[in-house]
């Protein structure tokens, strides 16, 4: 597992000591996979709805919507994370810690998701829930971006050609504009903001090539 | 991890940029493993049944049945998924996104499972639960099939001989007939439909060779 | 991941088609790891015990005991499972399905564990819970044994010397005697049986060499 | 997966039989990843707080704090664990069992975390919760240290230079002093102790080189 990552044999500064990226990927994959899968646990069974089951199931639409939006968002974060580690030649000790910070926010997503699902139908409460939700997603995206910026500055990224790296970086920027706009929109129209978060996640996952051609 | 997957070094269209299939497999394995293991969390403890514990445990038979059927179904989906990625020479960016759509439905299965376990004893409600359950299983199977079709069309599959690929494709077709029939059956006899879903999952997991000889 | 497992290139019977053992190991590790980690979710918080918190925490001793016994048992099963796949030269399609049956029982263990933790203090109910618990552990151990027997018969095991294979097989036999005895003991003294299950799990995990020297 | 770990082919003592470290790493990564991710399940939704949602969310600060402290602590344990297995040339059967003991305590952390989150606001109860919490973290750290000590004594660690090994060992010692101090502090000021545990986790994760320069 990840044995060929370690290349340098000369004595180096401990802070830049290379780290096998294999376990970092395995652990990160685990956290992403669990965070994305336990989202379903937040969908509660329609309780006490013996005779109008179909209606009770339909009334839970905010839970299904929240599930789809959070699944897409964590999925898009995982895609960005795997693109980053694919480009890594090696990890260093700072990268490993930074990565834990990213995972701390990703693993937190199920909580604002459940909050949103609970409050989406009452507009006044939905505004609060949608704001907290949007800030969490923005924080996750921002940390992924900073992780990538760190990797570039610390020379952890291999020579894949300047253009591709530029594309990857450009990818991150419009997402912030999107999240910030939707957080503001959510203060007035929380439901629209939730659809916006879904839209951002889907656009972020569009194959990079197709997205670029659109410009 | 999956380093030998990337073969082409010439400049290629970004939409077909090869992707390491190692992390895709690790992440997918994680989601399948978690979805299949948290099924047990849906089996609630027999509550308030102090003096007739044995009877209360036995009365929960729909939970055990739903556990076995969903475990077998997710197991069969995982087998199909691992056969697909075994045949992949490489993944591309579209395949990665499509794969996330498959996982979105697989990770959702615990919810209709819990719904089914809750409602299986009352025939009227069981019909609704069995229909939702069957549609979820059908959607998962359909998406796995489309994932495989995409892999074939995008030339992601290595040269394993035409006959074997034909077999794999043929494998998918009868399962749709089975699921559609059982969804219709479940509108009248939900319990029969659940047994049918178990039967389909077991047949789908029969070693391909044996299944073929039976024809 | 596990690319070197596939050796034969000649046309072979589909039922014996070799399967990459990498994903089988990754998926199994996932299920074992999740089943062993969600055991902690069964330990409920001492509720409504505002002023006598320390006593309420101590009163939950059956939960802690059940956690330790089930953790040790699933741990011992995982050790046996990893010894088996370590000896595999390749997997075949039957092995993959059989392995899913083993995981179905392993992933079920958290339910009888929670049942046992709930009922261990009332002797009458504890007998029922301990019997169900013991039967589940016996079933898991039996299936692991049959998985190993199948691997031997289907020639999936590499040439590691007859003596070592004999030792591995001998390992499985006394555990059945132990489980059967404890299931009978548990009909009268459920608490003794639970300690017995812990003892069996610990003995099964003793390094094989030490165990053998004891004879 | 981890095939090159097994080097010796001569007959050896069964207790020192080398073990593939690949599955040990995969299984451990799984348990760490799940334990760290299910921490979020302990954060309950603010119930019955229809009109004062924002306040109810803010009132749950002990849950968020407990989440961050436990996430950091398990993260630091995972970093230490991955440094240990990175240095391993091979594992032996004793190491595998010892590792399970480490995981037993790591997987238990979500329970004292939930307990702490529940009781942190009432000072009398918080003292009890903080003590149990601190003892669990100390036990986990102690076991990781003993795991490393065993690996060194059993010659499982490759020749990475004496100085680096010395650093790693030195790393473990001050953490005990920290945990013991905080357990004592927590008997009087539980909130201070919890901040102390966060501080220890963050310091333990500081890149080793930076930490060393500080001395």
mmCIF file of N, CA, C and O in Angstrom, chain A residues 1 3 6 13-15 17 19-20 22-24 26-27 30-31 34-35 38 41-42 93-94 96-97 100-101 103-111 114-115 118-119 122 124-126 128-129 132, chain D residues 1-2 4-5 22 25 28-29 32-34 36-37 40-41 43-46 50 53-54 57 60 64 67-68 71 75 78-79 81-83 85-87 164 204-210 212-213:
data_model
loop_
_atom_site.group_PDB
_atom_site.id
_atom_site.type_symbol
_atom_site.label_atom_id
_atom_site.label_comp_id
_atom_site.label_asym_id
_atom_site.label_seq_id
_atom_site.Cartn_x
_atom_site.Cartn_y
_atom_site.Cartn_z
ATOM 1 N N UNK A 1 0.844 -1.195 0.000
ATOM 2 C CA UNK A 1 0.000 0.000 0.000
ATOM 3 C C UNK A 1 0.882 1.248 0.000
ATOM 4 O O UNK A 1 1.532 1.559 1.006
ATOM 5 N N UNK A 3 3.679 2.037 -1.069
ATOM 6 C CA UNK A 3 5.098 1.999 -0.790
ATOM 7 C C UNK A 3 5.914 2.860 -1.749
ATOM 8 O O UNK A 3 6.868 3.508 -1.334
ATOM 9 N N UNK A 6 7.433 7.077 -1.331
ATOM 10 C CA UNK A 6 8.575 7.662 -0.654
ATOM 11 C C UNK A 6 9.807 7.521 -1.546
ATOM 12 O O UNK A 6 10.272 6.423 -1.804
ATOM 13 N N UNK A 13 14.477 18.032 6.468
ATOM 14 C CA UNK A 13 13.850 18.698 7.599
ATOM 15 C C UNK A 13 12.630 17.899 8.045
ATOM 16 O O UNK A 13 11.805 17.505 7.240
ATOM 17 N N UNK A 14 12.517 17.688 9.369
ATOM 18 C CA UNK A 14 11.449 16.829 9.899
ATOM 19 C C UNK A 14 10.056 17.316 9.503
ATOM 20 O O UNK A 14 9.138 16.524 9.287
ATOM 21 N N UNK A 15 9.888 18.654 9.405
ATOM 22 C CA UNK A 15 8.558 19.182 9.080
ATOM 23 C C UNK A 15 8.148 18.818 7.658
ATOM 24 O O UNK A 15 6.968 18.796 7.327
ATOM 25 N N UNK A 17 9.227 15.915 6.272
ATOM 26 C CA UNK A 17 9.404 14.467 6.149
ATOM 27 C C UNK A 17 8.265 13.889 5.318
ATOM 28 O O UNK A 17 7.099 14.097 5.619
ATOM 29 N N UNK A 19 5.488 11.469 3.839
ATOM 30 C CA UNK A 19 4.576 10.547 4.499
ATOM 31 C C UNK A 19 3.942 9.682 3.421
ATOM 32 O O UNK A 19 3.632 10.168 2.345
ATOM 33 N N UNK A 20 3.803 8.380 3.695
ATOM 34 C CA UNK A 20 3.117 7.520 2.735
ATOM 35 C C UNK A 20 1.722 8.074 2.493
ATOM 36 O O UNK A 20 0.976 8.287 3.442
ATOM 37 N N UNK A 22 -0.656 6.497 1.009
ATOM 38 C CA UNK A 22 -1.622 5.401 0.947
ATOM 39 C C UNK A 22 -2.602 5.402 2.107
ATOM 40 O O UNK A 22 -3.818 5.363 1.913
ATOM 41 N N UNK A 23 -2.094 5.472 3.347
ATOM 42 C CA UNK A 23 -2.997 5.422 4.501
ATOM 43 C C UNK A 23 -3.813 6.698 4.610
ATOM 44 O O UNK A 23 -4.959 6.668 5.042
ATOM 45 N N UNK A 24 -3.214 7.835 4.220
ATOM 46 C CA UNK A 24 -3.955 9.096 4.204
ATOM 47 C C UNK A 24 -5.153 8.981 3.274
ATOM 48 O O UNK A 24 -6.264 9.412 3.620
ATOM 49 N N UNK A 26 -6.626 6.123 2.314
ATOM 50 C CA UNK A 26 -7.541 5.105 2.836
ATOM 51 C C UNK A 26 -8.382 5.679 3.974
ATOM 52 O O UNK A 26 -9.600 5.483 4.024
ATOM 53 N N UNK A 27 -7.741 6.418 4.888
ATOM 54 C CA UNK A 27 -8.457 7.003 6.022
ATOM 55 C C UNK A 27 -9.449 8.060 5.539
ATOM 56 O O UNK A 27 -10.608 8.100 5.979
ATOM 57 N N UNK A 30 -12.396 6.522 3.931
ATOM 58 C CA UNK A 30 -13.269 5.995 4.968
ATOM 59 C C UNK A 30 -14.165 7.067 5.538
ATOM 60 O O UNK A 30 -15.386 6.889 5.619
ATOM 61 N N UNK A 31 -13.591 8.223 5.909
ATOM 62 C CA UNK A 31 -14.388 9.295 6.503
ATOM 63 C C UNK A 31 -15.422 9.823 5.503
ATOM 64 O O UNK A 31 -16.601 9.981 5.830
ATOM 65 N N UNK A 34 -18.184 7.181 5.088
ATOM 66 C CA UNK A 34 -19.092 7.045 6.236
ATOM 67 C C UNK A 34 -19.984 8.274 6.341
ATOM 68 O O UNK A 34 -21.193 8.160 6.520
ATOM 69 N N UNK A 35 -19.402 9.465 6.195
ATOM 70 C CA UNK A 35 -20.197 10.687 6.295
ATOM 71 C C UNK A 35 -21.318 10.684 5.257
ATOM 72 O O UNK A 35 -22.451 11.087 5.541
ATOM 73 N N UNK A 38 -24.015 7.724 6.312
ATOM 74 C CA UNK A 38 -24.877 7.872 7.490
ATOM 75 C C UNK A 38 -25.896 8.991 7.316
ATOM 76 O O UNK A 38 -26.749 9.185 8.172
ATOM 77 N N UNK A 41 -29.336 7.821 7.837
ATOM 78 C CA UNK A 41 -29.837 7.601 9.200
ATOM 79 C C UNK A 41 -30.654 8.793 9.702
ATOM 80 O O UNK A 41 -31.436 8.665 10.640
ATOM 81 N N UNK A 42 -30.459 9.962 9.075
ATOM 82 C CA UNK A 42 -31.179 11.160 9.507
ATOM 83 C C UNK A 42 -32.623 11.168 9.000
ATOM 84 O O UNK A 42 -33.450 11.957 9.464
ATOM 85 N N UNK A 93 4.028 16.122 6.689
ATOM 86 C CA UNK A 93 3.303 16.073 7.959
ATOM 87 C C UNK A 93 2.271 17.194 8.093
ATOM 88 O O UNK A 93 1.230 17.005 8.714
ATOM 89 N N UNK A 94 2.551 18.370 7.504
ATOM 90 C CA UNK A 94 1.573 19.461 7.562
ATOM 91 C C UNK A 94 0.324 19.082 6.767
ATOM 92 O O UNK A 94 -0.808 19.285 7.217
ATOM 93 N N UNK A 96 -0.921 16.193 6.201
ATOM 94 C CA UNK A 96 -1.703 15.191 6.940
ATOM 95 C C UNK A 96 -2.600 15.868 7.967
ATOM 96 O O UNK A 96 -3.785 15.531 8.100
ATOM 97 N N UNK A 97 -2.054 16.872 8.696
ATOM 98 C CA UNK A 97 -2.845 17.585 9.716
ATOM 99 C C UNK A 97 -3.929 18.451 9.077
ATOM 100 O O UNK A 97 -5.048 18.514 9.573
ATOM 101 N N UNK A 100 -6.817 16.449 8.110
ATOM 102 C CA UNK A 100 -7.705 16.125 9.236
ATOM 103 C C UNK A 100 -8.703 17.258 9.479
ATOM 104 O O UNK A 100 -9.863 17.018 9.824
ATOM 105 N N UNK A 101 -8.262 18.508 9.288
ATOM 106 C CA UNK A 101 -9.145 19.663 9.462
ATOM 107 C C UNK A 101 -10.256 19.637 8.413
ATOM 108 O O UNK A 101 -11.431 19.911 8.712
ATOM 109 N N UNK A 103 -11.426 16.951 7.011
ATOM 110 C CA UNK A 103 -12.316 15.841 7.375
ATOM 111 C C UNK A 103 -13.207 16.206 8.557
ATOM 112 O O UNK A 103 -14.352 15.753 8.652
ATOM 113 N N UNK A 104 -12.689 17.039 9.485
ATOM 114 C CA UNK A 104 -13.496 17.477 10.635
ATOM 115 C C UNK A 104 -14.769 18.174 10.156
ATOM 116 O O UNK A 104 -15.850 17.969 10.728
ATOM 117 N N UNK A 105 -14.656 18.995 9.122
ATOM 118 C CA UNK A 105 -15.836 19.701 8.609
ATOM 119 C C UNK A 105 -16.703 18.763 7.774
ATOM 120 O O UNK A 105 -17.942 18.778 7.876
ATOM 121 N N UNK A 106 -16.078 17.905 6.952
ATOM 122 C CA UNK A 106 -16.855 16.963 6.130
ATOM 123 C C UNK A 106 -17.684 16.032 7.029
ATOM 124 O O UNK A 106 -18.872 15.803 6.774
ATOM 125 N N UNK A 107 -17.062 15.517 8.102
ATOM 126 C CA UNK A 107 -17.764 14.583 8.987
ATOM 127 C C UNK A 107 -18.864 15.275 9.778
ATOM 128 O O UNK A 107 -19.742 14.626 10.336
ATOM 129 N N UNK A 108 -18.837 16.621 9.829
ATOM 130 C CA UNK A 108 -19.847 17.385 10.560
ATOM 131 C C UNK A 108 -21.121 17.587 9.730
ATOM 132 O O UNK A 108 -22.201 17.829 10.280
ATOM 133 N N UNK A 109 -20.987 17.501 8.393
ATOM 134 C CA UNK A 109 -22.101 17.810 7.478
ATOM 135 C C UNK A 109 -23.426 17.123 7.849
ATOM 136 O O UNK A 109 -24.489 17.751 7.747
ATOM 137 N N UNK A 110 -23.427 15.825 8.294
ATOM 138 C CA UNK A 110 -24.720 15.211 8.637
ATOM 139 C C UNK A 110 -25.536 15.994 9.671
ATOM 140 O O UNK A 110 -26.761 15.948 9.629
ATOM 141 N N UNK A 111 -24.881 16.754 10.580
ATOM 142 C CA UNK A 111 -25.651 17.497 11.575
ATOM 143 C C UNK A 111 -26.452 18.661 10.971
ATOM 144 O O UNK A 111 -27.678 18.708 11.111
ATOM 145 N N UNK A 114 -29.376 17.257 8.980
ATOM 146 C CA UNK A 114 -30.543 16.845 9.756
ATOM 147 C C UNK A 114 -31.315 18.077 10.225
ATOM 148 O O UNK A 114 -32.551 18.087 10.219
ATOM 149 N N UNK A 115 -30.603 19.105 10.616
ATOM 150 C CA UNK A 115 -31.230 20.354 11.059
ATOM 151 C C UNK A 115 -32.071 20.948 9.928
ATOM 152 O O UNK A 115 -33.217 21.370 10.132
ATOM 153 N N UNK A 118 -35.216 19.007 9.202
ATOM 154 C CA UNK A 118 -36.212 19.204 10.266
ATOM 155 C C UNK A 118 -36.965 20.529 10.112
ATOM 156 O O UNK A 118 -38.143 20.619 10.446
ATOM 157 N N UNK A 119 -36.264 21.552 9.615
ATOM 158 C CA UNK A 119 -36.833 22.906 9.672
ATOM 159 C C UNK A 119 -37.234 23.483 8.325
ATOM 160 O O UNK A 119 -37.718 24.630 8.272
ATOM 161 N N UNK A 122 -40.862 25.196 7.738
ATOM 162 C CA UNK A 122 -41.293 26.444 8.370
ATOM 163 C C UNK A 122 -40.320 27.553 7.987
ATOM 164 O O UNK A 122 -39.175 27.547 8.424
ATOM 165 N N UNK A 124 -39.506 30.631 8.640
ATOM 166 C CA UNK A 124 -38.704 31.395 9.585
ATOM 167 C C UNK A 124 -37.522 30.549 10.094
ATOM 168 O O UNK A 124 -36.370 31.012 10.111
ATOM 169 N N UNK A 125 -37.795 29.309 10.491
ATOM 170 C CA UNK A 125 -36.733 28.438 11.009
ATOM 171 C C UNK A 125 -35.819 27.962 9.896
ATOM 172 O O UNK A 125 -34.617 27.744 10.100
ATOM 173 N N UNK A 126 -36.395 27.796 8.707
ATOM 174 C CA UNK A 126 -35.607 27.305 7.579
ATOM 175 C C UNK A 126 -34.476 28.269 7.245
ATOM 176 O O UNK A 126 -33.401 27.852 6.811
ATOM 177 N N UNK A 128 -32.676 30.049 9.309
ATOM 178 C CA UNK A 128 -31.555 29.769 10.214
ATOM 179 C C UNK A 128 -30.836 28.498 9.780
ATOM 180 O O UNK A 128 -29.611 28.473 9.631
ATOM 181 N N UNK A 129 -31.628 27.441 9.550
ATOM 182 C CA UNK A 129 -31.039 26.143 9.192
ATOM 183 C C UNK A 129 -30.255 26.238 7.881
ATOM 184 O O UNK A 129 -29.146 25.693 7.764
ATOM 185 N N UNK A 132 -26.845 28.054 8.425
ATOM 186 C CA UNK A 132 -25.851 27.183 9.065
ATOM 187 C C UNK A 132 -25.356 26.131 8.068
ATOM 188 O O UNK A 132 -24.158 25.852 7.966
ATOM 189 N N UNK D 1 -2.047 -5.941 -2.344
ATOM 190 C CA UNK D 1 -2.128 -5.291 -1.043
ATOM 191 C C UNK D 1 -1.073 -5.866 -0.132
ATOM 192 O O UNK D 1 -1.179 -7.021 0.335
ATOM 193 N N UNK D 2 -0.042 -5.112 0.124
ATOM 194 C CA UNK D 2 0.927 -5.461 1.149
ATOM 195 C C UNK D 2 1.612 -6.796 0.931
ATOM 196 O O UNK D 2 1.995 -7.460 1.878
ATOM 197 N N UNK D 4 4.579 -7.333 -0.452
ATOM 198 C CA UNK D 4 6.032 -7.396 -0.238
ATOM 199 C C UNK D 4 6.457 -7.428 1.229
ATOM 200 O O UNK D 4 7.629 -7.474 1.508
ATOM 201 N N UNK D 5 5.499 -7.440 2.159
ATOM 202 C CA UNK D 5 5.880 -7.393 3.575
ATOM 203 C C UNK D 5 6.529 -8.697 4.040
ATOM 204 O O UNK D 5 7.339 -8.718 4.952
ATOM 205 N N UNK D 22 -0.790 -5.069 5.385
ATOM 206 C CA UNK D 22 -1.785 -4.363 4.579
ATOM 207 C C UNK D 22 -3.183 -4.404 5.174
ATOM 208 O O UNK D 22 -3.834 -3.378 5.342
ATOM 209 N N UNK D 25 -3.535 -2.508 8.441
ATOM 210 C CA UNK D 25 -3.680 -1.067 8.222
ATOM 211 C C UNK D 25 -5.085 -0.723 7.737
ATOM 212 O O UNK D 25 -5.709 0.227 8.205
ATOM 213 N N UNK D 28 -7.566 -1.144 10.620
ATOM 214 C CA UNK D 28 -7.372 -0.083 11.614
ATOM 215 C C UNK D 28 -7.863 1.255 11.075
ATOM 216 O O UNK D 28 -8.539 2.009 11.779
ATOM 217 N N UNK D 29 -7.523 1.565 9.813
ATOM 218 C CA UNK D 29 -8.023 2.798 9.197
ATOM 219 C C UNK D 29 -9.536 2.842 9.239
ATOM 220 O O UNK D 29 -10.132 3.893 9.511
ATOM 221 N N UNK D 32 -10.675 3.584 12.921
ATOM 222 C CA UNK D 32 -10.411 4.999 13.227
ATOM 223 C C UNK D 32 -11.395 5.896 12.471
ATOM 224 O O UNK D 32 -11.984 6.821 13.040
ATOM 225 N N UNK D 33 -11.573 5.647 11.187
ATOM 226 C CA UNK D 33 -12.441 6.499 10.361
ATOM 227 C C UNK D 33 -13.883 6.449 10.845
ATOM 228 O O UNK D 33 -14.579 7.473 10.882
ATOM 229 N N UNK D 34 -14.362 5.266 11.241
ATOM 230 C CA UNK D 34 -15.757 5.152 11.687
ATOM 231 C C UNK D 34 -15.920 5.811 13.049
ATOM 232 O O UNK D 34 -16.859 6.582 13.266
ATOM 233 N N UNK D 36 -14.291 8.203 14.334
ATOM 234 C CA UNK D 36 -14.183 9.659 14.222
ATOM 235 C C UNK D 36 -15.421 10.255 13.537
ATOM 236 O O UNK D 36 -15.800 11.396 13.817
ATOM 237 N N UNK D 37 -16.049 9.484 12.655
ATOM 238 C CA UNK D 37 -17.181 10.021 11.888
ATOM 239 C C UNK D 37 -18.504 9.865 12.631
ATOM 240 O O UNK D 37 -19.407 10.689 12.473
ATOM 241 N N UNK D 40 -20.431 12.556 15.168
ATOM 242 C CA UNK D 40 -21.460 13.541 14.810
ATOM 243 C C UNK D 40 -22.861 13.042 15.168
ATOM 244 O O UNK D 40 -23.770 13.837 15.403
ATOM 245 N N UNK D 41 -23.020 11.707 15.224
ATOM 246 C CA UNK D 41 -24.335 11.157 15.565
ATOM 247 C C UNK D 41 -24.728 11.495 16.994
ATOM 248 O O UNK D 41 -25.899 11.439 17.362
ATOM 249 N N UNK D 43 -24.425 14.395 18.375
ATOM 250 C CA UNK D 43 -25.000 15.737 18.463
ATOM 251 C C UNK D 43 -26.483 15.635 18.161
ATOM 252 O O UNK D 43 -26.881 15.417 17.022
ATOM 253 N N UNK D 44 -27.330 15.767 19.188
ATOM 254 C CA UNK D 44 -28.768 15.614 18.969
ATOM 255 C C UNK D 44 -29.337 16.907 18.399
ATOM 256 O O UNK D 44 -28.781 17.994 18.576
ATOM 257 N N UNK D 45 -30.455 16.769 17.697
ATOM 258 C CA UNK D 45 -31.138 17.945 17.157
ATOM 259 C C UNK D 45 -31.766 18.716 18.306
ATOM 260 O O UNK D 45 -32.347 18.113 19.209
ATOM 261 N N UNK D 46 -31.704 20.059 18.297
ATOM 262 C CA UNK D 46 -32.375 20.845 19.337
ATOM 263 C C UNK D 46 -33.873 20.564 19.283
ATOM 264 O O UNK D 46 -34.554 20.996 18.342
ATOM 265 N N UNK D 50 -39.056 25.240 18.872
ATOM 266 C CA UNK D 50 -39.646 25.792 17.653
ATOM 267 C C UNK D 50 -39.358 27.284 17.463
ATOM 268 O O UNK D 50 -38.927 27.711 16.418
ATOM 269 N N UNK D 53 -35.035 28.737 17.949
ATOM 270 C CA UNK D 53 -34.119 27.764 17.372
ATOM 271 C C UNK D 53 -32.661 28.185 17.518
ATOM 272 O O UNK D 53 -31.805 27.382 17.899
ATOM 273 N N UNK D 54 -32.393 29.481 17.230
ATOM 274 C CA UNK D 54 -31.015 29.948 17.237
ATOM 275 C C UNK D 54 -30.401 29.764 18.617
ATOM 276 O O UNK D 54 -29.251 29.312 18.761
ATOM 277 N N UNK D 57 -29.776 26.080 19.360
ATOM 278 C CA UNK D 57 -28.572 25.599 18.670
ATOM 279 C C UNK D 57 -27.324 26.060 19.428
ATOM 280 O O UNK D 57 -26.378 25.289 19.617
ATOM 281 N N UNK D 60 -26.296 24.222 22.613
ATOM 282 C CA UNK D 60 -25.665 22.908 22.464
ATOM 283 C C UNK D 60 -24.151 23.005 22.340
ATOM 284 O O UNK D 60 -23.516 22.063 21.868
ATOM 285 N N UNK D 64 -20.729 20.577 20.458
ATOM 286 C CA UNK D 64 -19.776 20.963 19.409
ATOM 287 C C UNK D 64 -18.350 20.887 19.944
ATOM 288 O O UNK D 64 -17.434 20.419 19.266
ATOM 289 N N UNK D 67 -17.320 17.345 20.224
ATOM 290 C CA UNK D 67 -17.048 16.829 18.878
ATOM 291 C C UNK D 67 -15.642 17.201 18.428
ATOM 292 O O UNK D 67 -14.873 16.356 17.969
ATOM 293 N N UNK D 68 -15.289 18.483 18.605
ATOM 294 C CA UNK D 68 -13.981 18.959 18.143
ATOM 295 C C UNK D 68 -12.845 18.304 18.947
ATOM 296 O O UNK D 68 -11.848 17.853 18.376
ATOM 297 N N UNK D 71 -12.673 14.549 18.013
ATOM 298 C CA UNK D 71 -12.185 14.416 16.640
ATOM 299 C C UNK D 71 -10.670 14.643 16.605
ATOM 300 O O UNK D 71 -9.926 13.862 16.001
ATOM 301 N N UNK D 75 -7.979 11.858 15.827
ATOM 302 C CA UNK D 75 -7.089 12.213 14.722
ATOM 303 C C UNK D 75 -5.624 12.087 15.109
ATOM 304 O O UNK D 75 -4.820 11.528 14.356
ATOM 305 N N UNK D 78 -4.708 8.512 15.357
ATOM 306 C CA UNK D 78 -4.547 7.921 14.030
ATOM 307 C C UNK D 78 -3.187 8.311 13.430
ATOM 308 O O UNK D 78 -2.511 7.474 12.821
ATOM 309 N N UNK D 79 -2.801 9.578 13.615
ATOM 310 C CA UNK D 79 -1.491 10.009 13.114
ATOM 311 C C UNK D 79 -0.386 9.173 13.764
ATOM 312 O O UNK D 79 0.505 8.651 13.075
ATOM 313 N N UNK D 81 -0.667 6.234 15.099
ATOM 314 C CA UNK D 81 -0.793 4.852 14.625
ATOM 315 C C UNK D 81 -0.198 4.697 13.232
ATOM 316 O O UNK D 81 0.486 3.711 12.951
ATOM 317 N N UNK D 82 -0.433 5.677 12.370
ATOM 318 C CA UNK D 82 0.090 5.535 11.008
ATOM 319 C C UNK D 82 1.599 5.749 10.970
ATOM 320 O O UNK D 82 2.286 5.159 10.132
ATOM 321 N N UNK D 83 2.124 6.581 11.893
ATOM 322 C CA UNK D 83 3.586 6.693 11.984
ATOM 323 C C UNK D 83 4.178 5.346 12.405
ATOM 324 O O UNK D 83 5.182 4.882 11.845
ATOM 325 N N UNK D 85 2.882 2.205 11.995
ATOM 326 C CA UNK D 85 2.848 1.171 10.949
ATOM 327 C C UNK D 85 3.734 1.543 9.758
ATOM 328 O O UNK D 85 4.200 0.657 9.048
ATOM 329 N N UNK D 86 3.947 2.867 9.555
ATOM 330 C CA UNK D 86 4.884 3.272 8.504
ATOM 331 C C UNK D 86 6.287 2.748 8.798
ATOM 332 O O UNK D 86 7.052 2.419 7.876
ATOM 333 N N UNK D 87 6.643 2.707 10.072
ATOM 334 C CA UNK D 87 7.982 2.260 10.459
ATOM 335 C C UNK D 87 8.103 0.740 10.520
ATOM 336 O O UNK D 87 9.213 0.216 10.623
ATOM 337 N N UNK D 164 15.573 9.201 14.861
ATOM 338 C CA UNK D 164 14.160 9.341 14.545
ATOM 339 C C UNK D 164 13.311 8.492 15.480
ATOM 340 O O UNK D 164 12.261 8.920 15.946
ATOM 341 N N UNK D 204 0.075 17.347 20.080
ATOM 342 C CA UNK D 204 0.550 16.032 19.641
ATOM 343 C C UNK D 204 0.570 15.918 18.128
ATOM 344 O O UNK D 204 1.334 15.135 17.563
ATOM 345 N N UNK D 205 -0.268 16.714 17.473
ATOM 346 C CA UNK D 205 -0.311 16.628 16.022
ATOM 347 C C UNK D 205 0.597 17.631 15.349
ATOM 348 O O UNK D 205 0.729 17.597 14.131
ATOM 349 N N UNK D 206 1.177 18.562 16.113
ATOM 350 C CA UNK D 206 2.125 19.483 15.504
ATOM 351 C C UNK D 206 3.209 18.675 14.810
ATOM 352 O O UNK D 206 3.676 17.672 15.339
ATOM 353 N N UNK D 207 3.597 19.089 13.630
ATOM 354 C CA UNK D 207 4.677 18.382 12.960
ATOM 355 C C UNK D 207 5.839 18.183 13.917
ATOM 356 O O UNK D 207 6.253 19.109 14.609
ATOM 357 N N UNK D 208 6.348 16.939 13.945
ATOM 358 C CA UNK D 208 7.360 16.583 14.933
ATOM 359 C C UNK D 208 8.541 17.533 14.923
ATOM 360 O O UNK D 208 9.063 17.906 15.955
ATOM 361 N N UNK D 209 8.938 17.900 13.713
ATOM 362 C CA UNK D 209 10.128 18.747 13.601
ATOM 363 C C UNK D 209 9.961 20.071 14.328
ATOM 364 O O UNK D 209 10.819 20.493 15.100
ATOM 365 N N UNK D 210 8.811 20.732 14.107
ATOM 366 C CA UNK D 210 8.526 22.013 14.735
ATOM 367 C C UNK D 210 8.525 21.857 16.246
ATOM 368 O O UNK D 210 9.099 22.646 16.978
ATOM 369 N N UNK D 212 10.077 19.697 18.026
ATOM 370 C CA UNK D 212 11.426 19.485 18.521
ATOM 371 C C UNK D 212 12.227 20.791 18.601
ATOM 372 O O UNK D 212 12.940 21.034 19.537
ATOM 373 N N UNK D 213 12.061 21.617 17.543
ATOM 374 C CA UNK D 213 12.798 22.877 17.523
ATOM 375 C C UNK D 213 12.428 23.742 18.719
ATOM 376 O O UNK D 213 13.229 24.508 19.215
#
